[in-house]
Coordinates of C-alpha atoms and ligand atoms in Angstrom, one line a residue:
X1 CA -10.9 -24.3 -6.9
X2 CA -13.2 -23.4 -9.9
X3 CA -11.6 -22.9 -13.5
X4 CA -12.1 -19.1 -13.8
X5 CA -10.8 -17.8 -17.4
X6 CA -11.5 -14.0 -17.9
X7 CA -13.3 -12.4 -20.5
X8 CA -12.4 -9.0 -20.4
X9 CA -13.3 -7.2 -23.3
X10 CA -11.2 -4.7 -24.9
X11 CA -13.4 -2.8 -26.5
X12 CA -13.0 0.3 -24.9
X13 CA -16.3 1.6 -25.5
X14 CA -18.3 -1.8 -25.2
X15 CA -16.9 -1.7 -21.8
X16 CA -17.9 1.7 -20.8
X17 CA -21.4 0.8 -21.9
X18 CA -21.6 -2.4 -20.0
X19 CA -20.3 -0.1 -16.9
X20 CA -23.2 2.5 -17.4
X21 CA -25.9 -0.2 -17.7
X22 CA -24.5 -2.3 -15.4
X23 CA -24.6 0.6 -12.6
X24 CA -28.0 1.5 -13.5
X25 CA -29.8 -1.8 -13.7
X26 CA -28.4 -2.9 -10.0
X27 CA -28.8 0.4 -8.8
X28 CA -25.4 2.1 -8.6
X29 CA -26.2 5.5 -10.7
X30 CA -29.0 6.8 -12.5
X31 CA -29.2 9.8 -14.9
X32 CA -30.7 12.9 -12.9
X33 CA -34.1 13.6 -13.1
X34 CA -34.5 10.8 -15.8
X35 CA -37.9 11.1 -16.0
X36 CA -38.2 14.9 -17.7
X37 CA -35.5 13.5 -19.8
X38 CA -32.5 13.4 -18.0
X39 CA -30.3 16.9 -16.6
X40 CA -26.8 16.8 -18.5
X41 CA -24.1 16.4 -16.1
X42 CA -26.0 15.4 -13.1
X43 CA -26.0 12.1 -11.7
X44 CA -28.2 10.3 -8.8
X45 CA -26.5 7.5 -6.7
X46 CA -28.6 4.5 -6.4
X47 CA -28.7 2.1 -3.3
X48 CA -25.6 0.6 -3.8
X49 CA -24.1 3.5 -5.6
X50 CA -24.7 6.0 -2.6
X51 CA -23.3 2.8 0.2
X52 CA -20.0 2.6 -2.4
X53 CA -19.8 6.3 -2.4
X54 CA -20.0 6.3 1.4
X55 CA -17.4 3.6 1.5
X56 CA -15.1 5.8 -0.5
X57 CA -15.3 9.1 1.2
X58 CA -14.8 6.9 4.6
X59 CA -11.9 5.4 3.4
X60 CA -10.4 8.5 2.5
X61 CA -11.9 10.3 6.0
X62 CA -10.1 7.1 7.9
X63 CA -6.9 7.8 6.3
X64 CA -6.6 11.9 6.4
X65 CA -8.2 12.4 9.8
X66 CA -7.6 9.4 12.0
X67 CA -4.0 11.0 11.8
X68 CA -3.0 13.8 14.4
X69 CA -1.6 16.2 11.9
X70 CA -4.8 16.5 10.4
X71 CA -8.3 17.9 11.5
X72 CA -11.4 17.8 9.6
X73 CA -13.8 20.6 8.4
X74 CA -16.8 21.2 6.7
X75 CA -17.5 24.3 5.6
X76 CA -20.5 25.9 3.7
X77 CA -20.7 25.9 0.3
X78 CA -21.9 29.2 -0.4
X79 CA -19.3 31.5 0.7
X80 CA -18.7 35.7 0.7
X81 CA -18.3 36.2 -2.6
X82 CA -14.6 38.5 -2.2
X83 CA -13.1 34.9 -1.5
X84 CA -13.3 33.9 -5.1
X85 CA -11.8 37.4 -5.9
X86 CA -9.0 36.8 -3.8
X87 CA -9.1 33.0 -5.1
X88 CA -8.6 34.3 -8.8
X89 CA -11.4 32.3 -9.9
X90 CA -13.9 34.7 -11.0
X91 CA -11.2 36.3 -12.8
X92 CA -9.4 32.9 -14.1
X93 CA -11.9 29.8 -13.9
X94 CA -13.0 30.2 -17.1
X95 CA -12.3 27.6 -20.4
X96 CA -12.7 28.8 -23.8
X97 CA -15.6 27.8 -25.6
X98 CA -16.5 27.8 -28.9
X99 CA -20.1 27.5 -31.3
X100 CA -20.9 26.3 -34.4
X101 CA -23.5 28.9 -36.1
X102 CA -25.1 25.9 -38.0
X103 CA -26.1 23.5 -35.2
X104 CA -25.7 25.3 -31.9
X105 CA -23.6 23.1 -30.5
X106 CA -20.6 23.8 -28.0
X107 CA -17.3 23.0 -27.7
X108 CA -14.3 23.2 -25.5
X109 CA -11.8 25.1 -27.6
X110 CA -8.9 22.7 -25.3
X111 CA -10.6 19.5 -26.3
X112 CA -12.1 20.2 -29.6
X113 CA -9.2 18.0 -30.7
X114 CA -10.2 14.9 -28.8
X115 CA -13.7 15.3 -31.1
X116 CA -11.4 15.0 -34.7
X117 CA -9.7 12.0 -36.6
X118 CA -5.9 12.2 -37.2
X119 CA -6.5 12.5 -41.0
X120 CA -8.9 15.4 -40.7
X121 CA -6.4 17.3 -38.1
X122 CA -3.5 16.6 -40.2
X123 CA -5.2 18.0 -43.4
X124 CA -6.3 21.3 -42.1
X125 CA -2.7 22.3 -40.3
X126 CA -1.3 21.4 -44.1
X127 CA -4.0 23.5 -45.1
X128 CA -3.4 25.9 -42.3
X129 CA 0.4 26.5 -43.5
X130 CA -0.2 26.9 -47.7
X131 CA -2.5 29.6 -46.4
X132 CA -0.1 31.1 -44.3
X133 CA 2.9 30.7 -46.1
X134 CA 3.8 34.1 -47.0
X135 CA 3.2 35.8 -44.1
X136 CA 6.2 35.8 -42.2
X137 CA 4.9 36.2 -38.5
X138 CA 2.5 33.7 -39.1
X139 CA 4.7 31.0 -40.4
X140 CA 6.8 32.2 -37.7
X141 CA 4.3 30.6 -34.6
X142 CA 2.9 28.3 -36.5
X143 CA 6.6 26.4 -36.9
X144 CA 6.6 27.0 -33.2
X145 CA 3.3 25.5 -32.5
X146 CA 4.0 22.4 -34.2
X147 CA 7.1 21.8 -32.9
X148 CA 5.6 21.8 -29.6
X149 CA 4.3 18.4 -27.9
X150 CA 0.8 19.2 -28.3
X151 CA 1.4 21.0 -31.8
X152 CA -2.8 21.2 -32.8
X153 CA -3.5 22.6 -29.7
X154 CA -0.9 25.3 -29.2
X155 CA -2.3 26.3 -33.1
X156 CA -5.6 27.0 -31.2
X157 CA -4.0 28.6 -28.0
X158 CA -2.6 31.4 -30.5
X159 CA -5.5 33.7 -31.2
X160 CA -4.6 34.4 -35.0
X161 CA -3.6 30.9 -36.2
X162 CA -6.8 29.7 -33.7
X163 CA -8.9 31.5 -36.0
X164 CA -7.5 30.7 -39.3
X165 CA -7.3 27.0 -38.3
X166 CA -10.7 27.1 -37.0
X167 CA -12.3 28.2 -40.6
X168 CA -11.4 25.1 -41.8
X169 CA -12.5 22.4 -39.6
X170 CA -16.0 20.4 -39.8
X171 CA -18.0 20.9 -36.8
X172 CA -17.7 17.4 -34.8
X173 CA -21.8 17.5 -34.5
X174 CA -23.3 18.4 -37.8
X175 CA -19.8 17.5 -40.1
X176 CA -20.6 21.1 -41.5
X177 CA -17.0 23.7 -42.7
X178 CA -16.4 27.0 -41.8
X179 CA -19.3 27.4 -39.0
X180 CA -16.8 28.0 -35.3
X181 CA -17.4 31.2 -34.0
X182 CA -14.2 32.9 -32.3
X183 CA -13.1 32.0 -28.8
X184 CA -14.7 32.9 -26.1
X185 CA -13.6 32.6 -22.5
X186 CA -16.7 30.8 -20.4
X187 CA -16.8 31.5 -16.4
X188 CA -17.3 27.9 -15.1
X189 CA -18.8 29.2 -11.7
X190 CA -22.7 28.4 -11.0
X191 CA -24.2 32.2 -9.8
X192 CA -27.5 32.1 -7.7
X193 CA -28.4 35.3 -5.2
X194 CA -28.5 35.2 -1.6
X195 CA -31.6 37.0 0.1
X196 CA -34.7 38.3 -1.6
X197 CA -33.1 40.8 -3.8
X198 CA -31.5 39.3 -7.2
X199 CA -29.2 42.5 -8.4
X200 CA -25.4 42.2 -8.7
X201 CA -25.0 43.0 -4.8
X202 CA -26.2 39.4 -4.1
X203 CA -24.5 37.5 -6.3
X204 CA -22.7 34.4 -4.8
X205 CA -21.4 31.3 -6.1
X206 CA -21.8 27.7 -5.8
X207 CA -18.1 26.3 -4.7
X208 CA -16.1 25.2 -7.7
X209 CA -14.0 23.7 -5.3
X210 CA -14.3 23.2 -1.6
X211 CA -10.5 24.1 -0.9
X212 CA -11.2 27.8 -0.2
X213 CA -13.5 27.1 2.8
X214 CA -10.4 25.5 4.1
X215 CA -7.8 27.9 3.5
X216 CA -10.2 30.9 5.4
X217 CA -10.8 29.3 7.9
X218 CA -7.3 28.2 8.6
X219 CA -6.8 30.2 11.7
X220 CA -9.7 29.3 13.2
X221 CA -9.0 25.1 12.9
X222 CA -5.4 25.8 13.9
X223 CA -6.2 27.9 16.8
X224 CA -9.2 25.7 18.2
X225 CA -7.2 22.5 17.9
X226 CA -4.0 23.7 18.7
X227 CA -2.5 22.7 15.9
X228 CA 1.5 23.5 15.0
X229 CA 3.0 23.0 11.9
X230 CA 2.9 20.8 9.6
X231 CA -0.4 19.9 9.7
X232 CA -3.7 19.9 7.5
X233 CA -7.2 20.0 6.9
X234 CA -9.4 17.8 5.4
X235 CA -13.0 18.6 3.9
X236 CA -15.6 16.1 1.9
X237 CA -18.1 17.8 0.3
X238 CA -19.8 19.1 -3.0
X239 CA -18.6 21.4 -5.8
X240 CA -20.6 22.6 -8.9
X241 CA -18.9 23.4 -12.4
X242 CA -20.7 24.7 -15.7
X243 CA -19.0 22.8 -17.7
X244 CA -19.0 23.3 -21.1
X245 CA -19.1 19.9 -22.3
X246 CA -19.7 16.6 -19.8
X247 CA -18.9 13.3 -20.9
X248 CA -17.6 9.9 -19.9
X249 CA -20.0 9.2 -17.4
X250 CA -19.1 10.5 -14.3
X251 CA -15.5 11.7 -15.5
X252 CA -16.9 15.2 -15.9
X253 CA -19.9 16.4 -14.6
X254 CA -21.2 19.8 -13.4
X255 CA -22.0 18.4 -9.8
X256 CA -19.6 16.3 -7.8
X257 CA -17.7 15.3 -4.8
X258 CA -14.4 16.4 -4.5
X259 CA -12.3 15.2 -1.3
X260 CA -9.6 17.2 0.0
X261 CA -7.3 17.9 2.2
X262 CA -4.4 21.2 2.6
X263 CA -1.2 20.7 4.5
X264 CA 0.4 23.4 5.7
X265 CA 3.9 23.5 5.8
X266 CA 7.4 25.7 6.8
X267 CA 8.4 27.3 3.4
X268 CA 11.6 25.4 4.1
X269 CA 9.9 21.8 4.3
X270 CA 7.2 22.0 1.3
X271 CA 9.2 19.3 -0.6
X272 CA 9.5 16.8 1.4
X273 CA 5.4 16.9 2.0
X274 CA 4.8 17.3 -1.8
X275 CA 7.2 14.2 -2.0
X276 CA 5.5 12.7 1.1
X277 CA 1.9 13.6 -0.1
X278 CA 2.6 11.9 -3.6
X279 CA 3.2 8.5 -2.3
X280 CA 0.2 8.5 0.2
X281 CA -2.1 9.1 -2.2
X282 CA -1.6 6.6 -5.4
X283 CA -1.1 3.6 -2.0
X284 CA -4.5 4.2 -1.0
X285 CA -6.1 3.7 -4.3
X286 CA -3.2 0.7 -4.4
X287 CA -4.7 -0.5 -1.0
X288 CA -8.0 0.0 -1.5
X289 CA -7.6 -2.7 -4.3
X290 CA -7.1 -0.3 -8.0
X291 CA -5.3 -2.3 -10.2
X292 CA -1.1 -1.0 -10.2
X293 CA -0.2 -0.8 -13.6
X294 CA -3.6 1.4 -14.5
X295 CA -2.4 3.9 -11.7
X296 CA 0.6 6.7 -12.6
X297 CA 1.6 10.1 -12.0
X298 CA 1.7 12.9 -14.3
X299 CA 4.3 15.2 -12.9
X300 CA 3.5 18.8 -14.8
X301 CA 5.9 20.6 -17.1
X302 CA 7.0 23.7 -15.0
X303 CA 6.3 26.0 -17.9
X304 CA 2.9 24.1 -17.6
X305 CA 2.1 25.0 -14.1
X306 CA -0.5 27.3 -12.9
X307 CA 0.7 30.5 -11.9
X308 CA 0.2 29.9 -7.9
X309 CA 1.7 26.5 -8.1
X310 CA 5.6 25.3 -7.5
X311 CA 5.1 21.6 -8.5
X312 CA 2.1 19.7 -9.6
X313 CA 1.3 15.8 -10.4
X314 CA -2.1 14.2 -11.5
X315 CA -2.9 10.5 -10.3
X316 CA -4.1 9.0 -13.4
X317 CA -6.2 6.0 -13.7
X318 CA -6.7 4.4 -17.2
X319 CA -10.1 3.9 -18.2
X320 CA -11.5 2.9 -21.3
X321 CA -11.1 6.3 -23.2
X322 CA -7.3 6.7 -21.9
X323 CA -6.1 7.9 -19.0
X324 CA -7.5 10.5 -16.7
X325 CA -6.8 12.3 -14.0
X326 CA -8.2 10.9 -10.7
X327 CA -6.1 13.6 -8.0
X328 CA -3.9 16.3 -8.2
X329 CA -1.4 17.1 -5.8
X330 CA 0.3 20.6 -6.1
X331 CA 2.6 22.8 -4.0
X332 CA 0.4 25.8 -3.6
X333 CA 2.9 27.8 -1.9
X334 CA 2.0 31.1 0.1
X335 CA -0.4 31.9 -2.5
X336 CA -3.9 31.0 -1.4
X337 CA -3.3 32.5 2.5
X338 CA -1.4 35.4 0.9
X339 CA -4.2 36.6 -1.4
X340 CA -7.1 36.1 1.1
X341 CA -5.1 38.0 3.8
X342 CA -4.5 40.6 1.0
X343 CA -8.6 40.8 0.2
X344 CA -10.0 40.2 3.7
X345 CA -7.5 42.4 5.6
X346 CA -7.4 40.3 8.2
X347 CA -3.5 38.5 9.0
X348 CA -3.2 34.8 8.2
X349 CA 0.2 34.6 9.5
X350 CA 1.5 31.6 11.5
X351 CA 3.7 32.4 15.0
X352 CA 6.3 29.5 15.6
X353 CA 7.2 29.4 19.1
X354 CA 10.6 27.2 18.0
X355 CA 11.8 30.3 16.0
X356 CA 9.8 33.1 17.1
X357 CA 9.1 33.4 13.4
X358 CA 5.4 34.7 11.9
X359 CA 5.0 33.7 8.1
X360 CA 2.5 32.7 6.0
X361 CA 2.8 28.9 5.3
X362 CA 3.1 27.2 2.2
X363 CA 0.6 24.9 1.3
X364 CA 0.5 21.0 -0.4
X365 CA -2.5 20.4 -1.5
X366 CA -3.9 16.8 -2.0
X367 CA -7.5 16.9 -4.0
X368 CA -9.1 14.2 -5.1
X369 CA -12.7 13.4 -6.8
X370 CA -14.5 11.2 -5.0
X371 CA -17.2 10.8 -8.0
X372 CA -14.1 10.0 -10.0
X373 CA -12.7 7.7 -8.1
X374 CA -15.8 6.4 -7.5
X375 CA -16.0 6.0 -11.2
X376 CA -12.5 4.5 -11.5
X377 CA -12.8 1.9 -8.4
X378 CA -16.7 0.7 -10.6
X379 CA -14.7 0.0 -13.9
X380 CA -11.2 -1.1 -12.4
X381 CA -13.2 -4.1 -10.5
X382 CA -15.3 -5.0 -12.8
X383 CA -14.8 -8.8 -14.5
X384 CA -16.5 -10.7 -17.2
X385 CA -15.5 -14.4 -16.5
X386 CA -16.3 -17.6 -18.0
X387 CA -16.6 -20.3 -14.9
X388 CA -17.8 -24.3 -15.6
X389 CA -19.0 -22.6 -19.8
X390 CA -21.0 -20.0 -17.8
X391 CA -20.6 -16.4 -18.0
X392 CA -20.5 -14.0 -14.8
X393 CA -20.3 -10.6 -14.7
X394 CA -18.9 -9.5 -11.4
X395 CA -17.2 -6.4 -9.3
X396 CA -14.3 -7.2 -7.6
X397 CA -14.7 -4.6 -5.2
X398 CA -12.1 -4.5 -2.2
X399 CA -14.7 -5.7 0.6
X400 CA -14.0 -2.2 2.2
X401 CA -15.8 -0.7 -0.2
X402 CA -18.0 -3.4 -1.4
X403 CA -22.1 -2.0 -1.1
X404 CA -23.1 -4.9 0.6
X405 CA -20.8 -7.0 2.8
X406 CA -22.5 -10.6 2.6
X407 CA -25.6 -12.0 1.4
X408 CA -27.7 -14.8 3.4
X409 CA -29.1 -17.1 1.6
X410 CA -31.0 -20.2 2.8
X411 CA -30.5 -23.3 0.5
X412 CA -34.1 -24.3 0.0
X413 CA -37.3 -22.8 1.6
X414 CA -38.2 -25.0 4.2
X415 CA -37.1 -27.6 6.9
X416 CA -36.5 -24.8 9.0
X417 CA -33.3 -22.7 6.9
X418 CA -35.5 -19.4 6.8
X419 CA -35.7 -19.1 9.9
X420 CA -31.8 -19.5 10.7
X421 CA -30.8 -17.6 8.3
X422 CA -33.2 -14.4 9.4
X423 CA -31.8 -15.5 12.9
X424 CA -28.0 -15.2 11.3
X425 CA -29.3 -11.7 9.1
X426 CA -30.6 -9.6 12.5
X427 CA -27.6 -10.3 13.8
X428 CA -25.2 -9.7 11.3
X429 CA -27.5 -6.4 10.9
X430 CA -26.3 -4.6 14.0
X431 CA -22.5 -4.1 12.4
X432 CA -22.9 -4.4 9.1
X433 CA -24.9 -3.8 5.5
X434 CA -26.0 -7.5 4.6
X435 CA -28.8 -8.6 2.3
X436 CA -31.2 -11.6 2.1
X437 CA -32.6 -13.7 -0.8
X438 CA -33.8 -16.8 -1.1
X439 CA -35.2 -16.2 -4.6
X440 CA -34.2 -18.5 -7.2
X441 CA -31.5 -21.8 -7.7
X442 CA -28.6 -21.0 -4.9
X443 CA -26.3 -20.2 -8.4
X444 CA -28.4 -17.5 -9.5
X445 CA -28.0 -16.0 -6.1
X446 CA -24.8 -16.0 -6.2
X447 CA -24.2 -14.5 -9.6
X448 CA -26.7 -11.6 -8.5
X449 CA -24.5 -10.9 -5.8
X450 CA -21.3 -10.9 -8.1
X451 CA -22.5 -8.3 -10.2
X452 CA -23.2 -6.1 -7.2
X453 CA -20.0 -6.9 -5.6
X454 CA -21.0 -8.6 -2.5
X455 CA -17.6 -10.2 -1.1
X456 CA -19.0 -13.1 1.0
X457 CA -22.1 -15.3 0.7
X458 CA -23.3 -17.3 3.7
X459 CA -25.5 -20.0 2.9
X460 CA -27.3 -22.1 5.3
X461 CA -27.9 -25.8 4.1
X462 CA -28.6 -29.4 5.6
X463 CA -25.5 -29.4 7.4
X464 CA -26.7 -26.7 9.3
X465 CA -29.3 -28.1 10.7
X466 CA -27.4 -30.8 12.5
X467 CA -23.7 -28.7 13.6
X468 CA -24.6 -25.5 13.6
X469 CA -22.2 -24.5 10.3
X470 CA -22.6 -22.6 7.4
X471 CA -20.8 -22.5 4.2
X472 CA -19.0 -18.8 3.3
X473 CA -18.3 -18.4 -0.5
X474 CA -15.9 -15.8 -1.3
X475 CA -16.5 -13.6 -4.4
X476 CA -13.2 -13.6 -6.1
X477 CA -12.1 -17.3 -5.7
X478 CA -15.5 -18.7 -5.7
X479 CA -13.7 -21.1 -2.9
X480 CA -16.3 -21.8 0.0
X481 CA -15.3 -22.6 3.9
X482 CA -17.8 -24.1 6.5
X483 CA -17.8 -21.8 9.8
X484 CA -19.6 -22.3 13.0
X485 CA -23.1 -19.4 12.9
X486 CA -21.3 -17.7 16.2
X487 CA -18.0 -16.8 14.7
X488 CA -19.6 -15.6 11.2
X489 CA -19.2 -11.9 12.2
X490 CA -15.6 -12.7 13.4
X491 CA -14.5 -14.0 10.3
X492 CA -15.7 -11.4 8.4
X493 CA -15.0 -8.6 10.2
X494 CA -11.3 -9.8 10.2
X495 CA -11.5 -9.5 6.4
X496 CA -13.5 -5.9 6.4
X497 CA -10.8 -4.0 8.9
Ligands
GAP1 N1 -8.6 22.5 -5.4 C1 -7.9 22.0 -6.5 C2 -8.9 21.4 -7.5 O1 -10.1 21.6 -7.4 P1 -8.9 20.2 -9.8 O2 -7.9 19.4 -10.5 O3 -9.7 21.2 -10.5 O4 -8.2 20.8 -8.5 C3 -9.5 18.1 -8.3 O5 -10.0 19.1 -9.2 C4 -10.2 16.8 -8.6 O6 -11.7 17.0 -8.6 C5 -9.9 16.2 -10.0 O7 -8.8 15.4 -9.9 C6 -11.2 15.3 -10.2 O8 -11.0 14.1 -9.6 C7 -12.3 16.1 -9.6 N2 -13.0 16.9 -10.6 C8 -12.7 18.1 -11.1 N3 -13.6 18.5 -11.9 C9 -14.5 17.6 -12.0 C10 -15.8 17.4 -12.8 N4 -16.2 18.3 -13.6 N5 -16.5 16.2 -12.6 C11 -16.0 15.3 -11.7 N6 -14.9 15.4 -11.0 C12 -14.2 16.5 -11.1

């Protein structure tokens, strides 16, 4: 076996860079409409990018609905506009926002702090309290504020001290004092109008999440498939935030996949699924290859909860900037079917035949980003090694979700290896996504197919031409076996189910 030594760099935001180049020179993600200049918070999946994406949300589609508790669904994404009423979201999905007079630009009020150095946050709460000092209510929540675990921003949450503290902070953008305007609460929802007529009547939204569509139309699934309790629905698809401020990539952005999945539950039972749901979901990104110790939960303080929810955890993945969430899970209870049977008038209530009980079940919801994760499986597999005083640069994608499953490459351009090794490629073709290239040293070829992840290279040499064999190398290892050309889609198929 080859002498690998890893190179992994830990600058956090080298790395992030290398990721976003990387992904856009082989063709994983480009920025949207890059051409007029790019549209912030708006990515486009490249050839490899959209078959990894793919990969993912099959993954996840195997492992929710290849159950028989759960059924699948997609719904639309534009939806009557009462359900995000009865939701709470045009109401409640909003994030305060502040501008700086001087350069126009906006912030997050919640994560203006990420934008500020220690020293410069520690200097204005000092300043902050000599200002305040007299003033007895003042000094009152601000000793409260800072004796809470996130002491700069609880001083923001509170609408006097917020203001105060704001006067004397530099704007992040243009460095300049005294420039914030006041809080303003922000309505993340995208509106557009349905039909020809654009007055208030026809406003509707773009989904913020695609949960909803599964919680109205959990009579129908139930009642088609004959569903009993406990079971759930699962649903892939798009939702659209205006969010204030993207960044990281594809951390946040204002157009992504989300992939989830509601399980609905006796009242009685929703902790053992919230329990049950937890584990599931941090072993599939665990089985699917994402490194253990850069995976935990985040279980939410109670008095931290959002007002619908019982219990709530975050999966969190570290990447370069810290750790982030990657899935929530959260005990919904009664409250998404209560409220829409409360707007649409129409009863979501449950019979069970065991009890001759009708209730409304409690939900557990698991909800994952799939452009996340997609985000957290790129940078989580990705290697710098040094192998025989050579660098490589390669993705150590679980072969599940690897773009391209094997690469055939024929040793030289002649005697006759071509043509085998198209013979091998149409072939392989019929089940699988396999490329061909016989551009360059054999070496090179390899290396181009680390960096995009491919687990398997079948090369076709002398040998071949007198027993039929080929030689497999295998990403990771580098470590290369010689199988016969009829059982090459055996082997690898064994390693790809
Ligand atoms: N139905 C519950 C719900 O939508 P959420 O925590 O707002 O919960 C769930 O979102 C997941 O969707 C997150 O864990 C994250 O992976 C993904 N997500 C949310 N906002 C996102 C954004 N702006 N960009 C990319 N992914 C996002």
């Amino acid at each position: 076996m080859e002498q690998i030594i890893e190179k992994k760099s830990n600058n956090r935001a080298e790395v992030l860079d290398k990721i976003v180049s990387l992904a856009k020179r082989r063709g994983f993600v480009f920025q949207s409409s890059e051409i007029y200049g790019g549209l912030n918070g708006c990515w486009d999946y490249g050839p490899l990018g959209v078959e990894l994406l793919r990969n993912i949300k099959e993954e996840w589609w195997k492992a929710m609905t290849y159950r028989e508790d759960v059924e699948g669904l997609d719904a639309s994404i534009l939806m009557h506009p009462r359900v995000w009423e009865a939701s709470g979201h045009v109401e409640n999905f909003t994030d305060p926002m502040i501008d700086c007079k001087q350069c126009k630009a906006r912030f997050r009020l919640d994560t203006l702090a990420e934008t500020l150095n220690e020293k410069k946050k520690s200097k204005a709460v000092e300043e902050l309290k000599t200002e305040i000092i007299n003033d007895n209510s003042l000094i009152d929540k601000f000793n409260a504020a800072v004796n809470s675990e996130d002491s700069f921003n609880s001083l923001l949450e509170d609408p006097d001290l917020s203001k105060k503290l704001l006067s004397l902070l530099n704007c992040p953008q243009c460095g300049n004092k005294n420039t914030f305007t006041a809080a303003r609460q922000f309505n993340l929802m995208f509106k557009t109008f349905i039909g020809p007529v654009e007055d208030s009547g026809a406003v509707v939204y773009l989904r913020p999440e695609t949960a909803q569509g599964i919680f109205v139309n959990f009579l129908n699934v139930q009642s088609s498939s004959r569903q009993k309790l406990p079971f759930g629905i699962a649903q892939i698809g798009k939702a659209f935030r205006n969010e204030i401020n993207t960044k990281n990539f594809l951390f946040r952005t204002r157009e992504f996949e989300q992939m989830e999945m509601q399980f609905f539950v006796k009242p009685s039972d929703d902790k053992k699924w919230y329990d049950y749901w937890k584990e599931e979901r941090i072993q599939w990104f665990k089985n699917l290859g994402m490194t253990e110790n850069k995976l935990r939960f985040h279980d939410h303080l109670k008095e931290k909860l959002a007002h619908y929810a019982k219990e709530a955890a975050d999966i969190e993945y570290e990447f370069p900037f810290g750790w982030g969430e990657i899935e929530g899970i959260h005990n919904r209870t009664n409250f998404d079917l209560s409220r829409h049977e409360e707007y649409s008038g129409k009863s979501l209530k449950y019979f069970d035949e065991e009890s001759k009980e009708k209730f409304i079940p409690y939900i557990i919801e698991t909800s994952a980003g799939a452009s996340r994760s997609f985000m957290a499986f790129l940078i989580d597999s990705y290697y710098e090694e040094e192998v025989k005083g050579e660098m490589r640069s390669v993705l150590k994608l679980h072969p599940k979700l690897a773009p391209i499953k094997a690469a055939l490459l024929p040793l030289v351009n002649k005697d006759g290896m071509p043509e085998i090794t198209r013979k091998i490629e149409a072939d392989l073709r019929k089940s699988l996504k396999v490329f061909y290239d016989d551009k360059g040293a054999v070496g090179r070829r390899y290396r181009r197919q680390d960096e995009a992840g491919t687990p398997f290279c079948i090369t076709v040499d002398t040998q071949t031409l007198s027993d039929q064999t080929v030689t497999i190398r295998e990403r990771d290892s580098m470590e290369q076996v010689r199988v016969s050309s009829d059982k090459i889609l055996d082997y690898l198929l064994k390693k790809l189910i």
